[in-house]
Each structure stands twice: as C-alpha cells, then as structure tokens.
Coordinates of C-alpha atoms and ligand atoms in Angstrom, one line a residue:
X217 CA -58.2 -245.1 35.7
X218 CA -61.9 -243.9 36.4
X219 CA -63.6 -242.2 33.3
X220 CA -63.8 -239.0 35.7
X221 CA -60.2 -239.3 36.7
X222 CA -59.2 -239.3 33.1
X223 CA -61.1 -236.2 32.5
X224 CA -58.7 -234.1 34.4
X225 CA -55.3 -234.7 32.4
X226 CA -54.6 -231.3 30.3
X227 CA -54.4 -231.6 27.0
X228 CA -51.5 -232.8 25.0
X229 CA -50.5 -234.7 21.3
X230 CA -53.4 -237.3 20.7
X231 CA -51.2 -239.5 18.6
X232 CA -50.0 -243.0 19.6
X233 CA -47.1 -243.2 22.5
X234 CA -44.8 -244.8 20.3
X235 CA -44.8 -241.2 18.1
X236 CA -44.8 -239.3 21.3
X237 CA -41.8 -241.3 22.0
X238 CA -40.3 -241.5 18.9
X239 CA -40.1 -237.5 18.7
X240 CA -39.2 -237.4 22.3
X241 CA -35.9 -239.6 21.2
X242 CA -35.2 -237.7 18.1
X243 CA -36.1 -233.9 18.9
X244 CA -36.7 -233.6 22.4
X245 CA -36.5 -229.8 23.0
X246 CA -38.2 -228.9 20.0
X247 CA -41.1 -231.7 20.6
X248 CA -41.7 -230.1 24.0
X249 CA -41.8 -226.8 23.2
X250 CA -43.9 -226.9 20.2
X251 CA -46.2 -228.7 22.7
X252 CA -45.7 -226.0 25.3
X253 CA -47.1 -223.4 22.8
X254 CA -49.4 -225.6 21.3
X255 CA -51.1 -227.1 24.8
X256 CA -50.4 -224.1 27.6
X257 CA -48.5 -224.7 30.7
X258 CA -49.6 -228.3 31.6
X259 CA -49.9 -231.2 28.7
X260 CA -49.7 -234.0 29.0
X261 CA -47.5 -236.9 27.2
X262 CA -47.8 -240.3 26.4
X263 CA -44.6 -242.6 26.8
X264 CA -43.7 -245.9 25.9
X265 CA -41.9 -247.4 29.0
X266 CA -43.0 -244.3 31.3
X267 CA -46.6 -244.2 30.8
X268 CA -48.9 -241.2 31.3
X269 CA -47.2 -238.1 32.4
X270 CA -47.9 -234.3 32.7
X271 CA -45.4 -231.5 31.8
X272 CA -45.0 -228.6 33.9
X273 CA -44.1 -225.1 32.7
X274 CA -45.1 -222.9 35.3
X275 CA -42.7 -222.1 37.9
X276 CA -45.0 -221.4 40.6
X277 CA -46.8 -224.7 40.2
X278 CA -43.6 -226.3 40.0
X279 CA -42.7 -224.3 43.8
X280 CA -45.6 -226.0 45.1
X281 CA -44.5 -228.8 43.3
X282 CA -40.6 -229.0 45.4
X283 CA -41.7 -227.2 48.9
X284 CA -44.1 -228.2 51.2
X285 CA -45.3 -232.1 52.1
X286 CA -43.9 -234.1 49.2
X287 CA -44.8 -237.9 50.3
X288 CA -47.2 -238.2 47.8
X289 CA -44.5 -237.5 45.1
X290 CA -42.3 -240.9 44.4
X291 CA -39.4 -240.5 42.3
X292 CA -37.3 -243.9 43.7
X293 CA -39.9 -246.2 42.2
X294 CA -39.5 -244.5 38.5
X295 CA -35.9 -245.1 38.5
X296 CA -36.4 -248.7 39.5
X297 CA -34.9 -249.9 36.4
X298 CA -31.6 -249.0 38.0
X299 CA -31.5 -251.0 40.8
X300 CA -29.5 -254.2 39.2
X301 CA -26.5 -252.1 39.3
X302 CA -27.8 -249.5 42.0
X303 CA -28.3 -251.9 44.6
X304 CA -31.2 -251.9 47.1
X305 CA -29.9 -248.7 49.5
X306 CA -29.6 -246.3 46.8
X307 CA -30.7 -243.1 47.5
X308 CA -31.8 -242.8 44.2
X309 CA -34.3 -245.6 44.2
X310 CA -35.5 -245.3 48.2
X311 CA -38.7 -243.1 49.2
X312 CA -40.2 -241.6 52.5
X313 CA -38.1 -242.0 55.9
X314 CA -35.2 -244.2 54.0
X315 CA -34.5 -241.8 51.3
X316 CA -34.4 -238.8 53.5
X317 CA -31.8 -240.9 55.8
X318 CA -29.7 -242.0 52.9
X319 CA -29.6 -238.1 51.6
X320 CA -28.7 -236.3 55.0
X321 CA -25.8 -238.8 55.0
X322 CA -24.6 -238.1 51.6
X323 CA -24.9 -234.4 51.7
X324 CA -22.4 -232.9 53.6
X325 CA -19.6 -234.1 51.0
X326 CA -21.0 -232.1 48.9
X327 CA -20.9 -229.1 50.4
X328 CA -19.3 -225.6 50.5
X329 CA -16.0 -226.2 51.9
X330 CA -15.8 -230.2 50.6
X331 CA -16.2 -229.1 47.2
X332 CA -13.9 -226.3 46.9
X333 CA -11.2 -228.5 48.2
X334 CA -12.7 -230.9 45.2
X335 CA -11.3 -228.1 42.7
X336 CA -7.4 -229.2 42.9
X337 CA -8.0 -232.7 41.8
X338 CA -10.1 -231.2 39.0
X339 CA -7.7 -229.1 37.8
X340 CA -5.6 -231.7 38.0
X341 CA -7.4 -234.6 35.9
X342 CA -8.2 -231.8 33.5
X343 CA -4.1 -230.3 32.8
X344 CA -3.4 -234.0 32.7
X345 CA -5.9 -235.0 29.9
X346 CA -5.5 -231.1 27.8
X347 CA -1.5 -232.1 28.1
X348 CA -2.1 -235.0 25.6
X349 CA -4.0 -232.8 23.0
X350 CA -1.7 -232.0 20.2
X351 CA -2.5 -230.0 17.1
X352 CA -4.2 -231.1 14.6
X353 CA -5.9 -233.8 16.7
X354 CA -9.9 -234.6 16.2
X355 CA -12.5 -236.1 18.7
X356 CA -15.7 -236.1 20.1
X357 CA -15.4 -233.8 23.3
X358 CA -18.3 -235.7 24.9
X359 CA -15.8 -238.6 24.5
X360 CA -12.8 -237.0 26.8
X361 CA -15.3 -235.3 29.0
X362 CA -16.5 -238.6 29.5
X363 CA -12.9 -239.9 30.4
X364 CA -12.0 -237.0 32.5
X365 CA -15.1 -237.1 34.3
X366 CA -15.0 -240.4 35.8
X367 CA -11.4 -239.9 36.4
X368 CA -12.6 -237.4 38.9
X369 CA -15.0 -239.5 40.4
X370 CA -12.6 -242.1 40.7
X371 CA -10.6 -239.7 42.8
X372 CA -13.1 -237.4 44.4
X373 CA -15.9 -239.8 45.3
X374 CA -14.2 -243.1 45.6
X375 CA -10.9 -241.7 46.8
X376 CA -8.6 -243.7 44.7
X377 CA -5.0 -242.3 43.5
X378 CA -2.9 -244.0 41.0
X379 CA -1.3 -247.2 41.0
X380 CA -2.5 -250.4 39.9
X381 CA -5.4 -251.4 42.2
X382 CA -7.0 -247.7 41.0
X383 CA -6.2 -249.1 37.3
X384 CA -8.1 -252.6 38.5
X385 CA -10.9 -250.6 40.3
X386 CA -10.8 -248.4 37.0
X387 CA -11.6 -251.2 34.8
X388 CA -13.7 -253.0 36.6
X389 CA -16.3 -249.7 37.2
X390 CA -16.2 -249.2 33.6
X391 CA -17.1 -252.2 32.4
X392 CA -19.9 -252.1 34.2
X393 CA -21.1 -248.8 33.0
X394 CA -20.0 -249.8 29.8
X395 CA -23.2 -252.7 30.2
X396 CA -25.5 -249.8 31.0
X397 CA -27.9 -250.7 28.0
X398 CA -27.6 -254.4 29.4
X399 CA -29.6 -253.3 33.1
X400 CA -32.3 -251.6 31.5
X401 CA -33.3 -254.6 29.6
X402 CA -36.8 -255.4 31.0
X403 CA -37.1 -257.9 33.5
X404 CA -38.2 -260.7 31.7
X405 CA -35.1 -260.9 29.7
X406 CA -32.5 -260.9 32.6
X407 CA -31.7 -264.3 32.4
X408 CA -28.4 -265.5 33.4
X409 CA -27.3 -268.6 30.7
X410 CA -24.0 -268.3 31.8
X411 CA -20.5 -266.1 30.9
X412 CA -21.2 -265.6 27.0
X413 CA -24.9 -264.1 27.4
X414 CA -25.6 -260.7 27.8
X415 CA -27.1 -260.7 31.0
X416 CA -24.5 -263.0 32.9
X417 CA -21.4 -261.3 31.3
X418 CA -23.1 -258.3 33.4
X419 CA -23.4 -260.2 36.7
X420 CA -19.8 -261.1 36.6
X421 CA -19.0 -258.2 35.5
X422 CA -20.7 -256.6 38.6
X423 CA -19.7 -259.2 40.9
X424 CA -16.4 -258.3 39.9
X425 CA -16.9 -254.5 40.8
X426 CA -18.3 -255.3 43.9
X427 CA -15.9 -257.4 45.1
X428 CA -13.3 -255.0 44.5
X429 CA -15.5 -252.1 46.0
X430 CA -15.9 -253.9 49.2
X431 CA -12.4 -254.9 49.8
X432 CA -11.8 -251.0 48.7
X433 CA -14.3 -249.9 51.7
X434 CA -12.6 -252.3 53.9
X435 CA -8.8 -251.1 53.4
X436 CA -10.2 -247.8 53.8
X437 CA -11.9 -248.4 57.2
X438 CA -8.5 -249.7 58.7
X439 CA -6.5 -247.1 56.9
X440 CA -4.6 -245.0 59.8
X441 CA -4.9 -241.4 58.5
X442 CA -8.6 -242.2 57.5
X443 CA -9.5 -239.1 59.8
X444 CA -7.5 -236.7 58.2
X445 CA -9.0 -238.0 54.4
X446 CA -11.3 -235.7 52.6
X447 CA -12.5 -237.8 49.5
X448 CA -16.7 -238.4 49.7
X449 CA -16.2 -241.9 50.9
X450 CA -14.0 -241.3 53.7
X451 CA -16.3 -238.8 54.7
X452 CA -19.0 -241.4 54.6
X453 CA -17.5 -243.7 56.4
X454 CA -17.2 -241.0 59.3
X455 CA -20.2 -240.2 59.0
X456 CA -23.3 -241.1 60.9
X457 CA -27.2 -240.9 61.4
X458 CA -29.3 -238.9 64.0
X459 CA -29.1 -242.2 65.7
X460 CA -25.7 -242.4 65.9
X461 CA -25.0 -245.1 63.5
X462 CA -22.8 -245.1 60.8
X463 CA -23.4 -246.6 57.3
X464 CA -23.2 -250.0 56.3
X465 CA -21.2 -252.3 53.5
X466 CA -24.1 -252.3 51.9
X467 CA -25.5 -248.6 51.9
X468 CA -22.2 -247.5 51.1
X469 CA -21.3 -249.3 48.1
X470 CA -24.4 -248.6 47.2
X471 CA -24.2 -245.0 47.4
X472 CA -21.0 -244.9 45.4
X473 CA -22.4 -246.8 42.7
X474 CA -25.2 -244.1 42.4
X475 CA -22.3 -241.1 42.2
X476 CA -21.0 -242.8 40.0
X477 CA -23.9 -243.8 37.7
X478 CA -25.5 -240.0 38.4
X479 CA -22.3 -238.2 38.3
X480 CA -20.1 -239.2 35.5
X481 CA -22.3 -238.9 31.9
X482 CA -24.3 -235.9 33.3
X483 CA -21.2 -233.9 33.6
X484 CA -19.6 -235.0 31.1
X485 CA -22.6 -234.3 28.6
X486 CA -22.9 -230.7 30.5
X487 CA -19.0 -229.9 29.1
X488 CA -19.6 -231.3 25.6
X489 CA -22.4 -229.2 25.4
X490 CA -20.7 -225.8 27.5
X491 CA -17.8 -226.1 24.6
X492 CA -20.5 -226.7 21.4
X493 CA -22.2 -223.4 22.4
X494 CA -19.1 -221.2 23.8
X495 CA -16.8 -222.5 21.0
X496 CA -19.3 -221.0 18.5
X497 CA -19.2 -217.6 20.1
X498 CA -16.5 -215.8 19.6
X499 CA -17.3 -212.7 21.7
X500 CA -18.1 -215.0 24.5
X501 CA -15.3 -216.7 24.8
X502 CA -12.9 -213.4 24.2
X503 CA -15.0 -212.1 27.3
X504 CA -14.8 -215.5 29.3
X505 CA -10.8 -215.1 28.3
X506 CA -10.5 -211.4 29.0
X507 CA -11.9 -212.0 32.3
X508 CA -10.7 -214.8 33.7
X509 CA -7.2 -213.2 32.9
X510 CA -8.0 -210.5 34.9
X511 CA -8.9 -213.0 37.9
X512 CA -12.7 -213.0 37.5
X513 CA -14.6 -215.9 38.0
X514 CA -18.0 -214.4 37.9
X515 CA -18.2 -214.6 33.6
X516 CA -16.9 -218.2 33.7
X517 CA -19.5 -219.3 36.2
X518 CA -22.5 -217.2 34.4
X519 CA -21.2 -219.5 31.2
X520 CA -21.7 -222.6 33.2
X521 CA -25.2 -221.8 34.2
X522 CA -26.2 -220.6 30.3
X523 CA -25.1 -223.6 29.7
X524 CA -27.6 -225.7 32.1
X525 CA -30.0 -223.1 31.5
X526 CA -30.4 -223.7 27.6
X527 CA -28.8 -227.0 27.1
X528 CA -30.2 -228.8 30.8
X529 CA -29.0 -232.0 30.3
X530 CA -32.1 -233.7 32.2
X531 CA -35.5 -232.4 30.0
X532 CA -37.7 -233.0 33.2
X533 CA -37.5 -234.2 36.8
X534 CA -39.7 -237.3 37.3
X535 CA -41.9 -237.8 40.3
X536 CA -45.0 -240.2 40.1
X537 CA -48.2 -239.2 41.8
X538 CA -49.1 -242.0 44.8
X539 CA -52.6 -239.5 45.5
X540 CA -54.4 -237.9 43.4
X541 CA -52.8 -233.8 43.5
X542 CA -54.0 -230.3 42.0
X543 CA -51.3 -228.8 40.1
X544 CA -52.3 -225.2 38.7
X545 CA -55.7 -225.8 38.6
X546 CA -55.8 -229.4 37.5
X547 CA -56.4 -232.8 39.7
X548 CA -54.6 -234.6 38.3
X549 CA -55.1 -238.6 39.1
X550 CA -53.0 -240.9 41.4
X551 CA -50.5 -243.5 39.2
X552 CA -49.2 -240.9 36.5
X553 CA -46.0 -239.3 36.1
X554 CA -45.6 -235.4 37.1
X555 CA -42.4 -233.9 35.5
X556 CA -41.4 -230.3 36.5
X557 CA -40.6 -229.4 32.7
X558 CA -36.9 -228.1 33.5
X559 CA -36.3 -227.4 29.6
X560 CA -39.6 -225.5 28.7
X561 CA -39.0 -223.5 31.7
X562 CA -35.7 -222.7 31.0
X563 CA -36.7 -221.3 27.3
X564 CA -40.0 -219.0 29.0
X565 CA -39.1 -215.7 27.4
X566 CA -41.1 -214.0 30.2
X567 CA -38.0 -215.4 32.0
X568 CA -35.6 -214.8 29.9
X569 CA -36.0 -212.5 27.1
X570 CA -34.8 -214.1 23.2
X571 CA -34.7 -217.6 25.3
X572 CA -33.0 -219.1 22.4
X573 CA -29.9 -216.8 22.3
X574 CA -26.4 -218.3 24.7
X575 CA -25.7 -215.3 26.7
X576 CA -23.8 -215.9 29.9
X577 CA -24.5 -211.8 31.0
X578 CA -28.0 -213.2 31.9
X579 CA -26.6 -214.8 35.3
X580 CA -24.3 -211.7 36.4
X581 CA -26.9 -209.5 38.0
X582 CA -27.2 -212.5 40.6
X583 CA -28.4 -216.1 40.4
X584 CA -31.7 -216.9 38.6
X585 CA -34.7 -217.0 40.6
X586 CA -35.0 -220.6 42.5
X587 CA -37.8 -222.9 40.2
X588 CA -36.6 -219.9 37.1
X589 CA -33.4 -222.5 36.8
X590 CA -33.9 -225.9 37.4
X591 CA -30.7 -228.1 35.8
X592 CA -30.8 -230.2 39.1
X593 CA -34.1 -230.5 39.7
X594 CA -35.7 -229.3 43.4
X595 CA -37.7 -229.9 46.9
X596 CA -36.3 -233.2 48.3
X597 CA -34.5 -234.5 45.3
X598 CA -32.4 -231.9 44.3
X599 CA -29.2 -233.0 42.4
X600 CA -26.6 -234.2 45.8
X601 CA -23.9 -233.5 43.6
X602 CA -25.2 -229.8 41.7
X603 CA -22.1 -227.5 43.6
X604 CA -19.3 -230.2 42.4
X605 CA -20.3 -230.8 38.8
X606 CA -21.2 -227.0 38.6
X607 CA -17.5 -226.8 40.1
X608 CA -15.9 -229.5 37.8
X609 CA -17.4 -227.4 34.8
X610 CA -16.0 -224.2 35.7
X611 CA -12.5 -225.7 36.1
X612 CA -12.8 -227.8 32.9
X613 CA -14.0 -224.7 31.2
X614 CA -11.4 -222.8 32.9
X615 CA -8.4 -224.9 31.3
X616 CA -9.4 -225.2 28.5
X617 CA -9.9 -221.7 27.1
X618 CA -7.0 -220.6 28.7
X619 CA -3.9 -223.7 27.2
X620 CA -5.5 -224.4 24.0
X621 CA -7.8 -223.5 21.1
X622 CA -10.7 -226.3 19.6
X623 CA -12.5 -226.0 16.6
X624 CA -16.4 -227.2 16.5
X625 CA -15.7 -229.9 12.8
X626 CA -19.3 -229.0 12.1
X627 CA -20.8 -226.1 11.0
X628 CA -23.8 -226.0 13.0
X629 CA -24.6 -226.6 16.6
X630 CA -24.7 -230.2 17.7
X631 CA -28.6 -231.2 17.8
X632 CA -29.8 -232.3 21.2
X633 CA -31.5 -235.8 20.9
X634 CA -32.2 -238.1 24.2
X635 CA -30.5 -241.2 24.9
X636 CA -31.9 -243.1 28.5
X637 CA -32.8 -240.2 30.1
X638 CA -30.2 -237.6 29.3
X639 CA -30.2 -235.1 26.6
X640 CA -27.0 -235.5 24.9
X641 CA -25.5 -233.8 21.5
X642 CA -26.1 -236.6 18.7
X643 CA -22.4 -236.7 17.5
X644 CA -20.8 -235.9 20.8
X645 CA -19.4 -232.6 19.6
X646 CA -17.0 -233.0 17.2
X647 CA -13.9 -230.7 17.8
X648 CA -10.3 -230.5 16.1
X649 CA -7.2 -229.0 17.9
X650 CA -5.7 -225.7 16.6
X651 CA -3.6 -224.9 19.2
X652 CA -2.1 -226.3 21.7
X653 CA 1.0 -226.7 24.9
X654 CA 2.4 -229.7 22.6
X655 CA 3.2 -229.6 18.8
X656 CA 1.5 -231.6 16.0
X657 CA 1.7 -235.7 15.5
X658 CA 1.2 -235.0 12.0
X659 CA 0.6 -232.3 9.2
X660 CA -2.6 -230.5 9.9
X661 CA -4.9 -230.8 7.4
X662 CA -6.8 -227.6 6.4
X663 CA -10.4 -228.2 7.5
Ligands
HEM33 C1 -24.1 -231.5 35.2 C2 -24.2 -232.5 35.9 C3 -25.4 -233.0 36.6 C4 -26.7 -232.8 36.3 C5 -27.3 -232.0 35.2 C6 -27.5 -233.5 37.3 C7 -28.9 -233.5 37.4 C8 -29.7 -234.1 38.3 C9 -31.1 -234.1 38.4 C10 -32.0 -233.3 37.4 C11 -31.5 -234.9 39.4 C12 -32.9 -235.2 39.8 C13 -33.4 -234.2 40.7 C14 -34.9 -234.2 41.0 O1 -35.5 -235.3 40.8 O2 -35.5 -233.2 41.3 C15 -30.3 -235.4 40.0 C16 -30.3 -236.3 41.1 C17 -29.1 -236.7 41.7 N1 -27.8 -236.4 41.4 FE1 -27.2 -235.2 39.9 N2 -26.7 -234.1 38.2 C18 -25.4 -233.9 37.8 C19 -24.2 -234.3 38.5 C20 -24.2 -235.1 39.6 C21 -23.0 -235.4 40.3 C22 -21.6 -235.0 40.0 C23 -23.4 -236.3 41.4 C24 -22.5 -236.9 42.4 C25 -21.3 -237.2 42.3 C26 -24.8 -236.4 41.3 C27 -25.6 -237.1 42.2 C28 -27.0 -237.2 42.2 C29 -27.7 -237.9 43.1 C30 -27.2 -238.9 44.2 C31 -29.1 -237.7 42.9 C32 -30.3 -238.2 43.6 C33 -30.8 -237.3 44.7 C34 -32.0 -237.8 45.4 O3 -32.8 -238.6 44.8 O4 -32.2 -237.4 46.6 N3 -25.3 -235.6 40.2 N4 -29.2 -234.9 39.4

C-alpha cells in the first residue's frame, strides 16, 4: 500500500490486530459501537485473518454501497476459506458474470409462493421436535434450533422425507458440518496423513457426503413425479439459464452444500436469540400471544424483525475493494475489506429511537426503510434464503408460544460473542420447560 493510499483509511483503534480481534471475538457489539461513537461513521479495523477493513454506519453510503455498478466489490474471494466443503460452483465463493448466473438460478425457490408452501414442513419439524419437550426439561435452545433447523433443510432444500436413506444422508451432512472448524484450518496444514488425521477424517468424511448427494441428485432426476415436486432441488433441477441450459452435477451439489452451510446455523442462532429477548419480556410475549390468538400475524412477524434488527446475527457484510472507491467522502484504497456495518446501523438512534430497548411495535407502521435494516445484507449479495428463514422464524416462534412455556436458566440476557463469522449467544440460551403438551420425566426442581 502507497504511503498516500494509506492516508485515506478513517480513523479507528491504533492497537495491535490481535486486540482488535481479540475484542471483536469476545464483545463484538459493544467493540463496534464504542468505536462507532468514538471514530464517526467510517473506522476502520484491524483483523487478524481478515486484514484491513473499514466499517460503515451510514446508510446512505452503504445505498451507494448495494445499488449501482458493484464489480469492483468482491465478496466470493473473502469467503474462500469455504471452498473445501463449498466446492468450486458456489455461489457464495464465485464473482462477476458466474456469480450472477449461479444466483438467478437459485432465486426463484426462494420466492413468494415457494416459500409459503415451505411453511407446512416447518410447522411440521417444529410440532415434532416441541412434542418431545416435557416439563421440567433443560437445554440450550440454540442446540434444538440447531436440530430443527437442518431438519428443515434436509426436507425443504434437499427434499428428503423419512426413511433410512434420509437418516444416511442425515448423517453423513452432519458430520461434515460437524468438521467445520477442520476447513478453516489454513492451507498449509490441510494435509491428508490418512483416516486418523484431522484433515483426512474430513475428506472421507466429505467424499462420503458427496457420494451420497450425487446418487441423491441422480434418483431425483429419473424420479417420475419430479415435475410436480416443489422442494429447492427439484426446482433446480428444472431449472435453467438464459441460455437454455440447465445446471450441472457439479453446480448443483454445490449449491446445496452452500444452503446448507448458509442456512442451517444462521437460523438457528436467529431463534436462540428471538426466544432470549421475547422470553424475557413478558408484555411482549402476552401481546405476541394475544394476537396471534386473534389470527394476527403482523405482531409475530414485527418480533422476528426486532429480533434481526438488534441481535443481526452477521455484524457486517464483507466485500473487498478490487479498485480504489470513495465511500462518504473517503477513497479508500484497492485490497481492503469494506463492511456495510449491519449491527451499528441497526443500533443508530436517529433510526430507531432508545436502540437498545426489544420492541417489536417498531416494525408495525410498515417495513423499515431498505439499508435502515440490513440482517441479510444488500445490492447483489443479498441473503438467497432472507423470505424462508424469516418464514422458518415466524413459524418456530409461532409454536412455541402458543403449546408450551420456557424459562431463560439465567438471569440476564445471553451475551453476544462471535464464533467464525456469526454472532451467536455464548451459552446457547439456556432454557427450562415449565409447561408443556406432555407431562414431566421427573420431579421438577424449583429453579
Ligand atoms: C436468519 C438466517 C439468515 C441470516 C441472518 C442470513 C444472512 C446472510 C447474509 C448477511 C448474507 C451476506 C449478504 C451480503 O453479503 O450482502 C447471506 C448470504 C447468503 N445466504 Fe443467508 N442468512 C440466513 C439464512 C439463509 C438461508 C435459510 C439460506 C438458504 C437456505 C441462505 C442462503 C444464503 C446464500 C446462498 C447467500 C449468498 C448469496 C450471494 O452471495 O449471492 N441464508 N445471508
């Protein structure tokens, strides 16, 4: 980087990355807006593993930011990382031309109509997993959501229904995910010594995914009534390009390992989080029941975006600059990371008066203004899958409140720390069952 070029990052915490980092990891929302206050609308941030970036607060930047020509904004190299279990096609690691190919494909499952025939398999996985709840019973909700979750992708995306090849496919899909910390070991330590090392047990571990994903894809392709199928990778295989061709082996299993990588924690975490804050609130969750007794939605949807709003489960979208690019005054230099500061924005009190407070009645006047509310990102990136999770909270949510009663264990909220990129509640949210369809296992003990 030039000496001039350096000149023109905003200002930010002077103190070594592996601090920057260090608080980033520990107390993300509070690190960033004490730096928000501290540095103004832009600062900028130095990151072990991600390098230089700049934070940005303001909403109009951030418009400029997600409209207009975004080619010199890469986001597929940052997540690079990925691509051991992402594969080569993914949408999520492609730029340019290939990305924007990749993305028209996958969209249209995720729309309107697809998604709101999504909401019966939600409900569903979600009266099957509340059904085993009993009184008295204590977990981390992050922990079921986390089960449930994938359940629905497994059912939704991948299309599978029960019997044992699901239960193979089942396994196999999360022992991969269950390596995750494995694939983001840097390079030089992905060395295959054989079945018993880290890195190998994950190749076979993928191989055997994939194998079973490919013979899935196949079956499905000869299946007879593969017209009249709705789940995302029917649709898929239906689908096809402005040239007329349809995906490949490759792009598709591919693509389903993203969904499912993208998909499954983010949601999850968004539910753990949705119950730690409503839970808490007694008044909002006699409204949320009130209401949804009375056949109104519109409270139980405003809870879900509070939720995203003040707990946004990704603290930034990532983009790195391949020119050099004035945001709100600033050039900032080619090579660094530009993150649309989706948390800092979210807590502006010019946008939303006593930031801190949860109150779902902010989002029943109407949505929030576009680049005001930012959980899924924006411009050519946004979230593929925003309208189903936002969908698979409000049913969760829905269930919940209305067949059982949980308890948070711990007297204050959970606090938010980051772990990969996800902002996550450190013990999971801790819950215990006081009410629910079946009786006890045991005595409750008094808490
Ligand atoms: C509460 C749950 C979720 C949250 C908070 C979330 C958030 C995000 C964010 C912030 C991005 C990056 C956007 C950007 O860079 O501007 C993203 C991208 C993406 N998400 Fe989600 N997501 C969630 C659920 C899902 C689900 C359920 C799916 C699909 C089944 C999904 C699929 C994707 C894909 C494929 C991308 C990449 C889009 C692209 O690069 O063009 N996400 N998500």
């Amino acid at each position: 980087m030039t000496r001039e070029q350096a000149t023109t990052l905003p200002p930010g915490p002077r103190g070594p990355a592996a601090l920057s980092t260090a608080l980033m990891m520990q107390r993300p929302l509070e690190s960033l807006l004490g730096w928000h206050r501290r540095y103004g609308d832009l600062f900028t941030v130095r990151l072990l593993a991600f390098g230089t970036g700049v934070y940005v607060a303001d909403p109009h930047a951030i418009r400029e930011l997600f409209t207009g020509d975004q080619s010199d904004l890469r986001a597929g190299e940052a997540n690079a990382p990925l691509a051991p279990v992402l594969g080569p096609r993914s949408v999520l690691l492609l730029d340019g031309p290939e990305h924007l190919r990749q993305r028209r494909l996958l969209l249209p499952p995720f729309q309107g109509a697809a998604v709101h025939g999504y909401r019966d398999v939600i409900r569903d996985v979600t009266a099957a997993e509340v059904a085993r709840w009993r009184v008295g019973d204590r977990f981390t909700l992050r922990a079921r959501m986390r089960a449930l979750t994938f359940e629905v992708i497994a059912r939704v995306v991948f299309g599978l229904a029960d019997g044992a090849r699901t239960e193979r496919m089942r396994r196999a899909l999360s022992a991969v995910l269950d390596s995750s910390p494995i694939f983001l070991l840097p390079e030089a330590l992905r060395r295959d010594l054989g079945a018993w090392s880290p890195w190998g047990r994950f190749q076979r571990r993928l191989a055997a995914a994939d194998a079973l994903i490919h013979e899935e894809i196949a079956r499905r392709r000869a299946e007879a009534d593969l017209d009249a199928r709705t789940d995302v990778l029917s649709l898929l295989l239906r689908a096809r390009d402005e040239d007329g061709e349809p995906m490949s082996d490759g792009e598709l299993r591919d693509e389903l390992m993203t969904m499912l990588l993208a998909g499954h924690e983010t949601t999850a975490t968004g539910l753990a989080f949705a119950f730690d804050l409503l839970l808490r609130d007694p008044v909002a969750l006699a409204r949320l029941r009130d209401e949804l007794a009375g056949g109104d939605d519109a409270y139980l949807d405003a809870v879900v975006s509070e939720t995203l709003r003040l707990r946004p489960v990704i603290d930034g979208s990532e983009r790195s600059l391949t020119a050099p690019r004035t945001v709100a005054g600033w050039t900032l230099p080619a090579g660094i990371r530009v993150y649309p500061a989706i948390a800092v924005v979210h807590r502006r009190a010019d946008l939303y008066p006593e930031p801190e407070a949860f109150r779902p009645e902010r989002f029943l006047d109407g949505r929030a203004e576009s680049y005001a509310w930012l959980p899924f990102g924006g411009g050519i990136r946004r979230c593929i899958g925003a309208a189903l999770a936002q969908a698979e909270m409000a049913e969760v949510i829905r269930h919940v409140v209305t067949h059982v009663d949980v308890r948070p264990r711990r007297a204050e909220p959970d606090p938010v720390v980051m772990r990969g990129i996800t902002l996550t509640p450190r013990h999971g949210t801790p819950v215990v069952v006081t009410r629910a369809a079946r009786p006890a296992r045991r005595p409750v003990v008094a808490a």
